[in-house]
Amino acid sequence: MQDNTLRQSLKQRHITMIALGGVIGAGLFVGSGAIIATAGPAAILSYLIGGVIVTLVMFMLGEMASRNPDSGSFSTYASSYLGEWAGFAVGWLYWFKSMMTITVEAILLGAILHDFLPWLPVWGGALFMLVTLIASNAYSVRSFGEAEYWLSFAKVATIIVFMALGASILLGFQPRIPAPGLVNLTDHGGFMPNGVSPVLAGVMVVIFSLGGSEIAAVAAGESENPSRNVIRAIKSVIVRVMVFYVGSVSILILCMPWTDKVNLKSPYVSLFGMAGFTGAAVAMKIVLFVSFMSVMNSFLFSNSRMLFSLSQRGHAPAMFGRTNAKGVPMNALVLCLAICVSILGIHFVSGGDLFLMLAKSSGAFVMIVWIFIIVAHFAMRRQTKHEQRDPTAFRAWFYPVSNWVALLALVAVLGSQAFNPDSRFQFWFTVLTALAIVAAYFLRRRQPSFGQAAGAKGR
């Protein structure tokens, strides 16, 4: 008989690598150049500020996850500490956001395959990668973990090689490139040549790039020792942000002037090329392919687990709360495949302008999810303040100051979109979607069967 439960099949090494490689993608390899080109050397501050916000939020998530590791993660915690409406809203918001991310990654993968195999149309490559990675997820939880382990390993290895190369340039060990010293921090208009505004705009891009940090908490729920593994995964956020993002971006800024717009279009390729690696462009395209695969693979996993959790709590049809003999929520994966194929069809038939505009909203959805995490952590601390806590238990740093700092920063960044003509549509689309999902919960509550279904799932 099928017990419709998830399996704790992931090992510590899987969770660690999912955490380390979960946010390393195009946002770092390509997007960093755009931030540097507008903010100048002060782009380092954009990454520091964004990194601090992400670290604080993930530590709050880590404290809640260590108390109750669950595949529904932040959606479950929102339900527990804020009410069922909050869990419903944040769960469906995240599911909707991850569906857009999966489809975008499929399109990007299809484009790279088309570059290498011109006879293969972009839509064909996108469909092939979507089916391949869903098959990997469907086979077993362990197959997902192994695939993500090696994909993340390749990304981490690339960053390490890049940072070693950058350090050798700065120390004068590369005969092709004179050691630049610190001149690129102060020349060409100074450290902050264009003022504070581009730095703050850069923070928004950094937060968008770091969306996905929360996946480690979802995956830890299916590991051998969830409470311990989720803490290790969350703590690695500091390593990810400060070393891979702040560290590698600092090397870029020190090695090339921010006014070099041409090289900053693809900064990592440019630096490898400057050091004499003639195949840098092809190699980096392969790394980007791996990065897109990794992001898509991770979001397929978290998307299906979120829908499974919503179903288990009575917030989605019961069929999506079922698993196969290997503990995989197959119905949730099949729905993901059907919707993504439909979106791909609309995208390629219509030319994709509308869909790509909607896809840019994914960062705003992430920020709303993080705001829910912060508020849920506030509520959790208040509701448990009289409990006798284990002194060795993990606790988020600097509560409640950290909560207020992160909350105000996210609200400011999200609100700034409303005043920027380039992001105003995404802002209102996100706000209206969130309000529609909340309204759907309260409309559904009026149905006589709602309370019975939710109660049955909760038992």
JSON list of C-alpha atoms in Angstrom, two decimals, residues 131-344:
[
{"chain": "A", "resi": 131, "resn": "VAL", "atom": "CA", "xyz": [11.45, 16.41, -20.22]},
{"chain": "A", "resi": 132, "resn": "THR", "atom": "CA", "xyz": [14.98, 15.25, -19.32]},
{"chain": "A", "resi": 133, "resn": "LEU", "atom": "CA", "xyz": [15.15, 17.04, -15.98]},
{"chain": "A", "resi": 134, "resn": "ILE", "atom": "CA", "xyz": [11.58, 16.11, -15.03]},
{"chain": "A", "resi": 135, "resn": "ALA", "atom": "CA", "xyz": [12.51, 12.49, -15.76]},
{"chain": "A", "resi": 136, "resn": "SER", "atom": "CA", "xyz": [15.52, 12.84, -13.45]},
{"chain": "A", "resi": 137, "resn": "ASN", "atom": "CA", "xyz": [13.29, 14.21, -10.69]},
{"chain": "A", "resi": 138, "resn": "ALA", "atom": "CA", "xyz": [10.66, 11.54, -11.32]},
{"chain": "A", "resi": 139, "resn": "TYR", "atom": "CA", "xyz": [13.05, 8.60, -11.12]},
{"chain": "A", "resi": 140, "resn": "SER", "atom": "CA", "xyz": [13.83, 9.08, -7.43]},
{"chain": "A", "resi": 141, "resn": "VAL", "atom": "CA", "xyz": [14.73, 11.68, -4.84]},
{"chain": "A", "resi": 142, "resn": "ARG", "atom": "CA", "xyz": [18.27, 10.31, -4.81]},
{"chain": "A", "resi": 143, "resn": "SER", "atom": "CA", "xyz": [18.61, 10.82, -8.58]},
{"chain": "A", "resi": 144, "resn": "PHE", "atom": "CA", "xyz": [17.65, 14.47, -8.12]},
{"chain": "A", "resi": 145, "resn": "GLY", "atom": "CA", "xyz": [20.23, 14.80, -5.36]},
{"chain": "A", "resi": 146, "resn": "GLU", "atom": "CA", "xyz": [23.00, 13.22, -7.41]},
{"chain": "A", "resi": 147, "resn": "ALA", "atom": "CA", "xyz": [22.21, 15.34, -10.48]},
{"chain": "A", "resi": 148, "resn": "GLU", "atom": "CA", "xyz": [22.15, 18.53, -8.44]},
{"chain": "A", "resi": 149, "resn": "TYR", "atom": "CA", "xyz": [25.32, 17.55, -6.58]},
{"chain": "A", "resi": 150, "resn": "TRP", "atom": "CA", "xyz": [27.39, 17.31, -9.77]},
{"chain": "A", "resi": 151, "resn": "LEU", "atom": "CA", "xyz": [25.77, 20.31, -11.46]},
{"chain": "A", "resi": 152, "resn": "SER", "atom": "CA", "xyz": [26.47, 22.47, -8.40]},
{"chain": "A", "resi": 153, "resn": "PHE", "atom": "CA", "xyz": [29.96, 21.02, -8.08]},
{"chain": "A", "resi": 154, "resn": "ALA", "atom": "CA", "xyz": [30.76, 22.20, -11.62]},
{"chain": "A", "resi": 155, "resn": "LYS", "atom": "CA", "xyz": [29.57, 25.73, -10.82]},
{"chain": "A", "resi": 156, "resn": "VAL", "atom": "CA", "xyz": [31.47, 25.92, -7.54]},
{"chain": "A", "resi": 157, "resn": "ALA", "atom": "CA", "xyz": [34.62, 24.60, -9.23]},
{"chain": "A", "resi": 158, "resn": "THR", "atom": "CA", "xyz": [34.32, 27.30, -11.92]},
{"chain": "A", "resi": 159, "resn": "ILE", "atom": "CA", "xyz": [34.09, 30.05, -9.31]},
{"chain": "A", "resi": 160, "resn": "ILE", "atom": "CA", "xyz": [37.09, 28.67, -7.42]},
{"chain": "A", "resi": 161, "resn": "VAL", "atom": "CA", "xyz": [39.19, 28.50, -10.60]},
{"chain": "A", "resi": 162, "resn": "PHE", "atom": "CA", "xyz": [38.10, 32.02, -11.52]},
{"chain": "A", "resi": 163, "resn": "MET", "atom": "CA", "xyz": [39.02, 33.42, -8.10]},
{"chain": "A", "resi": 164, "resn": "ALA", "atom": "CA", "xyz": [42.41, 31.67, -8.22]},
{"chain": "A", "resi": 165, "resn": "LEU", "atom": "CA", "xyz": [43.01, 33.20, -11.66]},
{"chain": "A", "resi": 166, "resn": "GLY", "atom": "CA", "xyz": [41.97, 36.64, -10.41]},
{"chain": "A", "resi": 167, "resn": "ALA", "atom": "CA", "xyz": [44.25, 36.36, -7.39]},
{"chain": "A", "resi": 168, "resn": "SER", "atom": "CA", "xyz": [47.16, 35.42, -9.65]},
{"chain": "A", "resi": 169, "resn": "ILE", "atom": "CA", "xyz": [46.50, 38.52, -11.79]},
{"chain": "A", "resi": 170, "resn": "LEU", "atom": "CA", "xyz": [46.37, 40.78, -8.73]},
{"chain": "A", "resi": 171, "resn": "LEU", "atom": "CA", "xyz": [49.62, 39.29, -7.40]},
{"chain": "A", "resi": 172, "resn": "GLY", "atom": "CA", "xyz": [51.40, 39.74, -10.74]},
{"chain": "A", "resi": 173, "resn": "PHE", "atom": "CA", "xyz": [51.71, 36.06, -11.62]},
{"chain": "A", "resi": 174, "resn": "GLN", "atom": "CA", "xyz": [50.13, 36.47, -15.09]},
{"chain": "A", "resi": 175, "resn": "PRO", "atom": "CA", "xyz": [52.73, 37.75, -17.60]},
{"chain": "A", "resi": 176, "resn": "ARG", "atom": "CA", "xyz": [50.04, 38.81, -20.10]},
{"chain": "A", "resi": 177, "resn": "ILE", "atom": "CA", "xyz": [48.36, 41.20, -17.65]},
{"chain": "A", "resi": 178, "resn": "PRO", "atom": "CA", "xyz": [50.17, 43.78, -15.50]},
{"chain": "A", "resi": 179, "resn": "ALA", "atom": "CA", "xyz": [49.09, 43.65, -11.84]},
{"chain": "A", "resi": 180, "resn": "PRO", "atom": "CA", "xyz": [46.46, 46.42, -11.52]},
{"chain": "A", "resi": 181, "resn": "GLY", "atom": "CA", "xyz": [46.80, 46.96, -7.78]},
{"chain": "A", "resi": 182, "resn": "LEU", "atom": "CA", "xyz": [43.96, 49.04, -6.30]},
{"chain": "A", "resi": 183, "resn": "VAL", "atom": "CA", "xyz": [43.75, 51.72, -8.99]},
{"chain": "A", "resi": 184, "resn": "ASN", "atom": "CA", "xyz": [40.42, 50.47, -10.38]},
{"chain": "A", "resi": 185, "resn": "LEU", "atom": "CA", "xyz": [38.77, 51.30, -7.05]},
{"chain": "A", "resi": 186, "resn": "THR", "atom": "CA", "xyz": [39.53, 55.01, -7.30]},
{"chain": "A", "resi": 187, "resn": "ASP", "atom": "CA", "xyz": [40.28, 55.86, -10.95]},
{"chain": "A", "resi": 188, "resn": "HIS", "atom": "CA", "xyz": [37.68, 56.68, -13.61]},
{"chain": "A", "resi": 189, "resn": "GLY", "atom": "CA", "xyz": [35.54, 58.91, -11.40]},
{"chain": "A", "resi": 190, "resn": "GLY", "atom": "CA", "xyz": [36.15, 57.44, -7.97]},
{"chain": "A", "resi": 191, "resn": "PHE", "atom": "CA", "xyz": [34.62, 54.64, -5.92]},
{"chain": "A", "resi": 192, "resn": "MET", "atom": "CA", "xyz": [31.00, 55.76, -6.43]},
{"chain": "A", "resi": 193, "resn": "PRO", "atom": "CA", "xyz": [31.12, 57.60, -9.77]},
{"chain": "A", "resi": 194, "resn": "ASN", "atom": "CA", "xyz": [27.36, 57.67, -10.42]},
{"chain": "A", "resi": 195, "resn": "GLY", "atom": "CA", "xyz": [26.12, 58.25, -6.89]},
{"chain": "A", "resi": 196, "resn": "VAL", "atom": "CA", "xyz": [23.97, 56.15, -4.57]},
{"chain": "A", "resi": 197, "resn": "SER", "atom": "CA", "xyz": [21.03, 55.42, -6.89]},
{"chain": "A", "resi": 198, "resn": "PRO", "atom": "CA", "xyz": [22.77, 52.78, -9.08]},
{"chain": "A", "resi": 199, "resn": "VAL", "atom": "CA", "xyz": [24.09, 51.09, -5.93]},
{"chain": "A", "resi": 200, "resn": "LEU", "atom": "CA", "xyz": [20.56, 50.73, -4.54]},
{"chain": "A", "resi": 201, "resn": "ALA", "atom": "CA", "xyz": [19.27, 49.57, -7.91]},
{"chain": "A", "resi": 202, "resn": "GLY", "atom": "CA", "xyz": [22.06, 47.00, -7.87]},
{"chain": "A", "resi": 203, "resn": "VAL", "atom": "CA", "xyz": [20.82, 45.68, -4.52]},
{"chain": "A", "resi": 204, "resn": "MET", "atom": "CA", "xyz": [17.53, 44.78, -6.23]},
{"chain": "A", "resi": 205, "resn": "VAL", "atom": "CA", "xyz": [19.38, 42.83, -8.92]},
{"chain": "A", "resi": 206, "resn": "VAL", "atom": "CA", "xyz": [21.49, 41.05, -6.29]},
{"chain": "A", "resi": 207, "resn": "ILE", "atom": "CA", "xyz": [18.40, 39.98, -4.35]},
{"chain": "A", "resi": 208, "resn": "PHE", "atom": "CA", "xyz": [16.86, 38.71, -7.59]},
{"chain": "A", "resi": 209, "resn": "SER", "atom": "CA", "xyz": [20.05, 36.75, -8.27]},
{"chain": "A", "resi": 210, "resn": "LEU", "atom": "CA", "xyz": [20.06, 35.19, -4.81]},
{"chain": "A", "resi": 211, "resn": "GLY", "atom": "CA", "xyz": [16.48, 33.98, -5.11]},
{"chain": "A", "resi": 212, "resn": "GLY", "atom": "CA", "xyz": [16.68, 30.22, -4.64]},
{"chain": "A", "resi": 213, "resn": "SER", "atom": "CA", "xyz": [18.55, 30.26, -1.34]},
{"chain": "A", "resi": 214, "resn": "GLU", "atom": "CA", "xyz": [15.39, 28.93, 0.29]},
{"chain": "A", "resi": 215, "resn": "ILE", "atom": "CA", "xyz": [15.50, 25.69, -1.75]},
{"chain": "A", "resi": 216, "resn": "ALA", "atom": "CA", "xyz": [18.06, 24.18, 0.65]},
{"chain": "A", "resi": 217, "resn": "ALA", "atom": "CA", "xyz": [15.49, 24.34, 3.46]},
{"chain": "A", "resi": 218, "resn": "VAL", "atom": "CA", "xyz": [12.93, 22.53, 1.29]},
{"chain": "A", "resi": 219, "resn": "ALA", "atom": "CA", "xyz": [15.44, 19.83, 0.27]},
{"chain": "A", "resi": 220, "resn": "ALA", "atom": "CA", "xyz": [16.68, 19.30, 3.83]},
{"chain": "A", "resi": 221, "resn": "GLY", "atom": "CA", "xyz": [13.25, 17.97, 4.77]},
{"chain": "A", "resi": 222, "resn": "GLU", "atom": "CA", "xyz": [14.01, 14.87, 2.65]},
{"chain": "A", "resi": 223, "resn": "SER", "atom": "CA", "xyz": [17.50, 14.28, 4.04]},
{"chain": "A", "resi": 224, "resn": "GLU", "atom": "CA", "xyz": [18.68, 11.68, 6.53]},
{"chain": "A", "resi": 225, "resn": "ASN", "atom": "CA", "xyz": [18.93, 14.10, 9.45]},
{"chain": "A", "resi": 226, "resn": "PRO", "atom": "CA", "xyz": [16.67, 17.06, 8.57]},
{"chain": "A", "resi": 227, "resn": "SER", "atom": "CA", "xyz": [17.17, 19.24, 11.66]},
{"chain": "A", "resi": 228, "resn": "ARG", "atom": "CA", "xyz": [20.95, 19.03, 11.52]},
{"chain": "A", "resi": 229, "resn": "ASN", "atom": "CA", "xyz": [21.27, 19.24, 7.74]},
{"chain": "A", "resi": 230, "resn": "VAL", "atom": "CA", "xyz": [19.02, 22.28, 7.36]},
{"chain": "A", "resi": 231, "resn": "ILE", "atom": "CA", "xyz": [21.19, 24.26, 9.79]},
{"chain": "A", "resi": 232, "resn": "ARG", "atom": "CA", "xyz": [24.38, 23.31, 7.95]},
{"chain": "A", "resi": 233, "resn": "ALA", "atom": "CA", "xyz": [22.76, 24.27, 4.66]},
{"chain": "A", "resi": 234, "resn": "ILE", "atom": "CA", "xyz": [21.51, 27.63, 5.94]},
{"chain": "A", "resi": 235, "resn": "LYS", "atom": "CA", "xyz": [24.85, 28.48, 7.55]},
{"chain": "A", "resi": 236, "resn": "SER", "atom": "CA", "xyz": [26.53, 27.95, 4.20]},
{"chain": "A", "resi": 237, "resn": "VAL", "atom": "CA", "xyz": [24.63, 31.03, 2.95]},
{"chain": "A", "resi": 238, "resn": "ILE", "atom": "CA", "xyz": [27.40, 33.17, 4.41]},
{"chain": "A", "resi": 239, "resn": "VAL", "atom": "CA", "xyz": [29.99, 31.23, 2.41]},
{"chain": "A", "resi": 240, "resn": "ARG", "atom": "CA", "xyz": [27.95, 31.42, -0.78]},
{"chain": "A", "resi": 241, "resn": "VAL", "atom": "CA", "xyz": [27.32, 35.14, -0.57]},
{"chain": "A", "resi": 242, "resn": "MET", "atom": "CA", "xyz": [30.57, 36.47, 0.85]},
{"chain": "A", "resi": 243, "resn": "VAL", "atom": "CA", "xyz": [32.97, 34.23, -1.05]},
{"chain": "A", "resi": 244, "resn": "PHE", "atom": "CA", "xyz": [31.27, 33.41, -4.34]},
{"chain": "A", "resi": 245, "resn": "TYR", "atom": "CA", "xyz": [29.40, 36.67, -4.89]},
{"chain": "A", "resi": 246, "resn": "VAL", "atom": "CA", "xyz": [31.22, 39.43, -3.00]},
{"chain": "A", "resi": 247, "resn": "GLY", "atom": "CA", "xyz": [34.62, 37.78, -3.45]},
{"chain": "A", "resi": 248, "resn": "SER", "atom": "CA", "xyz": [34.40, 37.10, -7.17]},
{"chain": "A", "resi": 249, "resn": "VAL", "atom": "CA", "xyz": [32.77, 40.48, -7.94]},
{"chain": "A", "resi": 250, "resn": "SER", "atom": "CA", "xyz": [35.54, 42.23, -5.98]},
{"chain": "A", "resi": 251, "resn": "ILE", "atom": "CA", "xyz": [38.11, 40.45, -8.14]},
{"chain": "A", "resi": 252, "resn": "LEU", "atom": "CA", "xyz": [36.30, 41.60, -11.29]},
{"chain": "A", "resi": 253, "resn": "ILE", "atom": "CA", "xyz": [36.31, 45.20, -10.07]},
{"chain": "A", "resi": 254, "resn": "LEU", "atom": "CA", "xyz": [39.99, 45.10, -9.14]},
{"chain": "A", "resi": 255, "resn": "CYS", "atom": "CA", "xyz": [41.06, 43.46, -12.41]},
{"chain": "A", "resi": 256, "resn": "MET", "atom": "CA", "xyz": [39.16, 45.58, -14.94]},
{"chain": "A", "resi": 257, "resn": "PRO", "atom": "CA", "xyz": [37.94, 49.21, -14.92]},
{"chain": "A", "resi": 258, "resn": "TRP", "atom": "CA", "xyz": [34.21, 49.72, -14.57]},
{"chain": "A", "resi": 259, "resn": "THR", "atom": "CA", "xyz": [34.27, 51.85, -17.73]},
{"chain": "A", "resi": 260, "resn": "ASP", "atom": "CA", "xyz": [35.22, 48.83, -19.86]},
{"chain": "A", "resi": 261, "resn": "LYS", "atom": "CA", "xyz": [31.66, 48.25, -21.04]},
{"chain": "A", "resi": 262, "resn": "VAL", "atom": "CA", "xyz": [32.63, 45.75, -23.74]},
{"chain": "A", "resi": 263, "resn": "ASN", "atom": "CA", "xyz": [34.37, 43.29, -21.41]},
{"chain": "A", "resi": 264, "resn": "LEU", "atom": "CA", "xyz": [31.76, 43.74, -18.70]},
{"chain": "A", "resi": 265, "resn": "LYS", "atom": "CA", "xyz": [29.05, 42.38, -20.99]},
{"chain": "A", "resi": 266, "resn": "SER", "atom": "CA", "xyz": [30.49, 38.95, -20.17]},
{"chain": "A", "resi": 267, "resn": "PRO", "atom": "CA", "xyz": [33.04, 39.67, -17.44]},
{"chain": "A", "resi": 268, "resn": "TYR", "atom": "CA", "xyz": [34.04, 36.13, -16.53]},
{"chain": "A", "resi": 269, "resn": "VAL", "atom": "CA", "xyz": [34.68, 35.18, -20.14]},
{"chain": "A", "resi": 270, "resn": "SER", "atom": "CA", "xyz": [36.63, 38.41, -20.60]},
{"chain": "A", "resi": 271, "resn": "LEU", "atom": "CA", "xyz": [38.93, 37.79, -17.65]},
{"chain": "A", "resi": 272, "resn": "PHE", "atom": "CA", "xyz": [39.69, 34.23, -18.74]},
{"chain": "A", "resi": 273, "resn": "GLY", "atom": "CA", "xyz": [40.32, 35.53, -22.25]},
{"chain": "A", "resi": 274, "resn": "MET", "atom": "CA", "xyz": [42.68, 38.26, -20.97]},
{"chain": "A", "resi": 275, "resn": "ALA", "atom": "CA", "xyz": [44.72, 35.55, -19.24]},
{"chain": "A", "resi": 276, "resn": "GLY", "atom": "CA", "xyz": [45.16, 33.72, -22.54]},
{"chain": "A", "resi": 277, "resn": "PHE", "atom": "CA", "xyz": [42.46, 31.05, -22.40]},
{"chain": "A", "resi": 278, "resn": "THR", "atom": "CA", "xyz": [41.38, 31.03, -26.04]},
{"chain": "A", "resi": 279, "resn": "GLY", "atom": "CA", "xyz": [38.46, 28.70, -25.45]},
{"chain": "A", "resi": 280, "resn": "ALA", "atom": "CA", "xyz": [37.06, 30.82, -22.62]},
{"chain": "A", "resi": 281, "resn": "ALA", "atom": "CA", "xyz": [33.86, 31.79, -24.46]},
{"chain": "A", "resi": 282, "resn": "VAL", "atom": "CA", "xyz": [32.93, 28.19, -25.29]},
{"chain": "A", "resi": 283, "resn": "ALA", "atom": "CA", "xyz": [33.89, 26.96, -21.82]},
{"chain": "A", "resi": 284, "resn": "MET", "atom": "CA", "xyz": [31.81, 29.67, -20.16]},
{"chain": "A", "resi": 285, "resn": "LYS", "atom": "CA", "xyz": [28.84, 28.86, -22.37]},
{"chain": "A", "resi": 286, "resn": "ILE", "atom": "CA", "xyz": [29.08, 25.29, -21.12]},
{"chain": "A", "resi": 287, "resn": "VAL", "atom": "CA", "xyz": [29.23, 26.56, -17.53]},
{"chain": "A", "resi": 288, "resn": "LEU", "atom": "CA", "xyz": [26.13, 28.68, -18.16]},
{"chain": "A", "resi": 289, "resn": "PHE", "atom": "CA", "xyz": [24.39, 25.62, -19.59]},
{"chain": "A", "resi": 290, "resn": "VAL", "atom": "CA", "xyz": [25.22, 23.69, -16.43]},
{"chain": "A", "resi": 291, "resn": "SER", "atom": "CA", "xyz": [24.07, 26.63, -14.29]},
{"chain": "A", "resi": 292, "resn": "PHE", "atom": "CA", "xyz": [20.70, 26.84, -16.04]},
{"chain": "A", "resi": 293, "resn": "MET", "atom": "CA", "xyz": [20.27, 23.07, -15.68]},
{"chain": "A", "resi": 294, "resn": "SER", "atom": "CA", "xyz": [21.03, 23.30, -11.97]},
{"chain": "A", "resi": 295, "resn": "VAL", "atom": "CA", "xyz": [18.55, 26.12, -11.36]},
{"chain": "A", "resi": 296, "resn": "MET", "atom": "CA", "xyz": [15.85, 24.37, -13.37]},
{"chain": "A", "resi": 297, "resn": "ASN", "atom": "CA", "xyz": [16.51, 21.06, -11.62]},
{"chain": "A", "resi": 298, "resn": "SER", "atom": "CA", "xyz": [16.26, 22.68, -8.18]},
{"chain": "A", "resi": 299, "resn": "PHE", "atom": "CA", "xyz": [13.05, 24.53, -8.93]},
{"chain": "A", "resi": 300, "resn": "LEU", "atom": "CA", "xyz": [11.43, 21.41, -10.40]},
{"chain": "A", "resi": 301, "resn": "PHE", "atom": "CA", "xyz": [12.13, 19.75, -7.06]},
{"chain": "A", "resi": 302, "resn": "SER", "atom": "CA", "xyz": [10.89, 22.62, -4.87]},
{"chain": "A", "resi": 303, "resn": "ASN", "atom": "CA", "xyz": [7.87, 23.25, -7.13]},
{"chain": "A", "resi": 304, "resn": "SER", "atom": "CA", "xyz": [6.63, 19.67, -6.81]},
{"chain": "A", "resi": 305, "resn": "ARG", "atom": "CA", "xyz": [7.28, 19.56, -3.06]},
{"chain": "A", "resi": 306, "resn": "MET", "atom": "CA", "xyz": [5.44, 22.81, -2.47]},
{"chain": "A", "resi": 307, "resn": "LEU", "atom": "CA", "xyz": [2.38, 21.55, -4.37]},
{"chain": "A", "resi": 308, "resn": "PHE", "atom": "CA", "xyz": [2.60, 18.25, -2.46]},
{"chain": "A", "resi": 309, "resn": "SER", "atom": "CA", "xyz": [2.66, 20.14, 0.85]},
{"chain": "A", "resi": 310, "resn": "LEU", "atom": "CA", "xyz": [-0.24, 22.37, -0.17]},
{"chain": "A", "resi": 311, "resn": "SER", "atom": "CA", "xyz": [-2.27, 19.28, -1.05]},
{"chain": "A", "resi": 312, "resn": "GLN", "atom": "CA", "xyz": [-1.40, 17.58, 2.23]},
{"chain": "A", "resi": 313, "resn": "ARG", "atom": "CA", "xyz": [-2.75, 20.64, 4.08]},
{"chain": "A", "resi": 314, "resn": "GLY", "atom": "CA", "xyz": [-5.96, 20.77, 2.06]},
{"chain": "A", "resi": 315, "resn": "HIS", "atom": "CA", "xyz": [-4.95, 23.78, -0.04]},
{"chain": "A", "resi": 316, "resn": "ALA", "atom": "CA", "xyz": [-4.67, 21.90, -3.36]},
{"chain": "A", "resi": 317, "resn": "PRO", "atom": "CA", "xyz": [-6.50, 18.92, -4.90]},
{"chain": "A", "resi": 318, "resn": "ALA", "atom": "CA", "xyz": [-5.82, 15.64, -3.07]},
{"chain": "A", "resi": 319, "resn": "MET", "atom": "CA", "xyz": [-4.28, 14.00, -6.15]},
{"chain": "A", "resi": 320, "resn": "PHE", "atom": "CA", "xyz": [-1.18, 16.18, -5.80]},
{"chain": "A", "resi": 321, "resn": "GLY", "atom": "CA", "xyz": [-0.54, 14.87, -2.30]},
{"chain": "A", "resi": 322, "resn": "ARG", "atom": "CA", "xyz": [0.16, 11.36, -3.57]},
{"chain": "A", "resi": 323, "resn": "THR", "atom": "CA", "xyz": [3.59, 9.83, -4.14]},
{"chain": "A", "resi": 324, "resn": "ASN", "atom": "CA", "xyz": [4.79, 6.82, -6.07]},
{"chain": "A", "resi": 325, "resn": "ALA", "atom": "CA", "xyz": [6.62, 3.83, -4.59]},
{"chain": "A", "resi": 326, "resn": "LYS", "atom": "CA", "xyz": [9.87, 5.84, -4.47]},
{"chain": "A", "resi": 327, "resn": "GLY", "atom": "CA", "xyz": [8.34, 8.74, -2.57]},
{"chain": "A", "resi": 328, "resn": "VAL", "atom": "CA", "xyz": [8.15, 11.10, -5.57]},
{"chain": "A", "resi": 329, "resn": "PRO", "atom": "CA", "xyz": [5.03, 13.30, -5.97]},
{"chain": "A", "resi": 330, "resn": "MET", "atom": "CA", "xyz": [4.51, 12.27, -9.59]},
{"chain": "A", "resi": 331, "resn": "ASN", "atom": "CA", "xyz": [1.19, 14.03, -10.12]},
{"chain": "A", "resi": 332, "resn": "ALA", "atom": "CA", "xyz": [2.76, 17.33, -9.06]},
{"chain": "A", "resi": 333, "resn": "LEU", "atom": "CA", "xyz": [5.60, 16.79, -11.56]},
{"chain": "A", "resi": 334, "resn": "VAL", "atom": "CA", "xyz": [3.17, 15.87, -14.36]},
{"chain": "A", "resi": 335, "resn": "LEU", "atom": "CA", "xyz": [1.18, 19.05, -13.74]},
{"chain": "A", "resi": 336, "resn": "CYS", "atom": "CA", "xyz": [4.42, 21.04, -13.88]},
{"chain": "A", "resi": 337, "resn": "LEU", "atom": "CA", "xyz": [5.29, 19.44, -17.22]},
{"chain": "A", "resi": 338, "resn": "ALA", "atom": "CA", "xyz": [1.84, 20.15, -18.67]},
{"chain": "A", "resi": 339, "resn": "ILE", "atom": "CA", "xyz": [1.83, 23.81, -17.61]},
{"chain": "A", "resi": 340, "resn": "CYS", "atom": "CA", "xyz": [5.42, 24.46, -18.70]},
{"chain": "A", "resi": 341, "resn": "VAL", "atom": "CA", "xyz": [4.79, 22.90, -22.13]},
{"chain": "A", "resi": 342, "resn": "SER", "atom": "CA", "xyz": [1.71, 25.10, -22.49]},
{"chain": "A", "resi": 343, "resn": "ILE", "atom": "CA", "xyz": [3.67, 28.23, -21.54]},
{"chain": "A", "resi": 344, "resn": "LEU", "atom": "CA", "xyz": [6.45, 27.28, -23.95]}
]
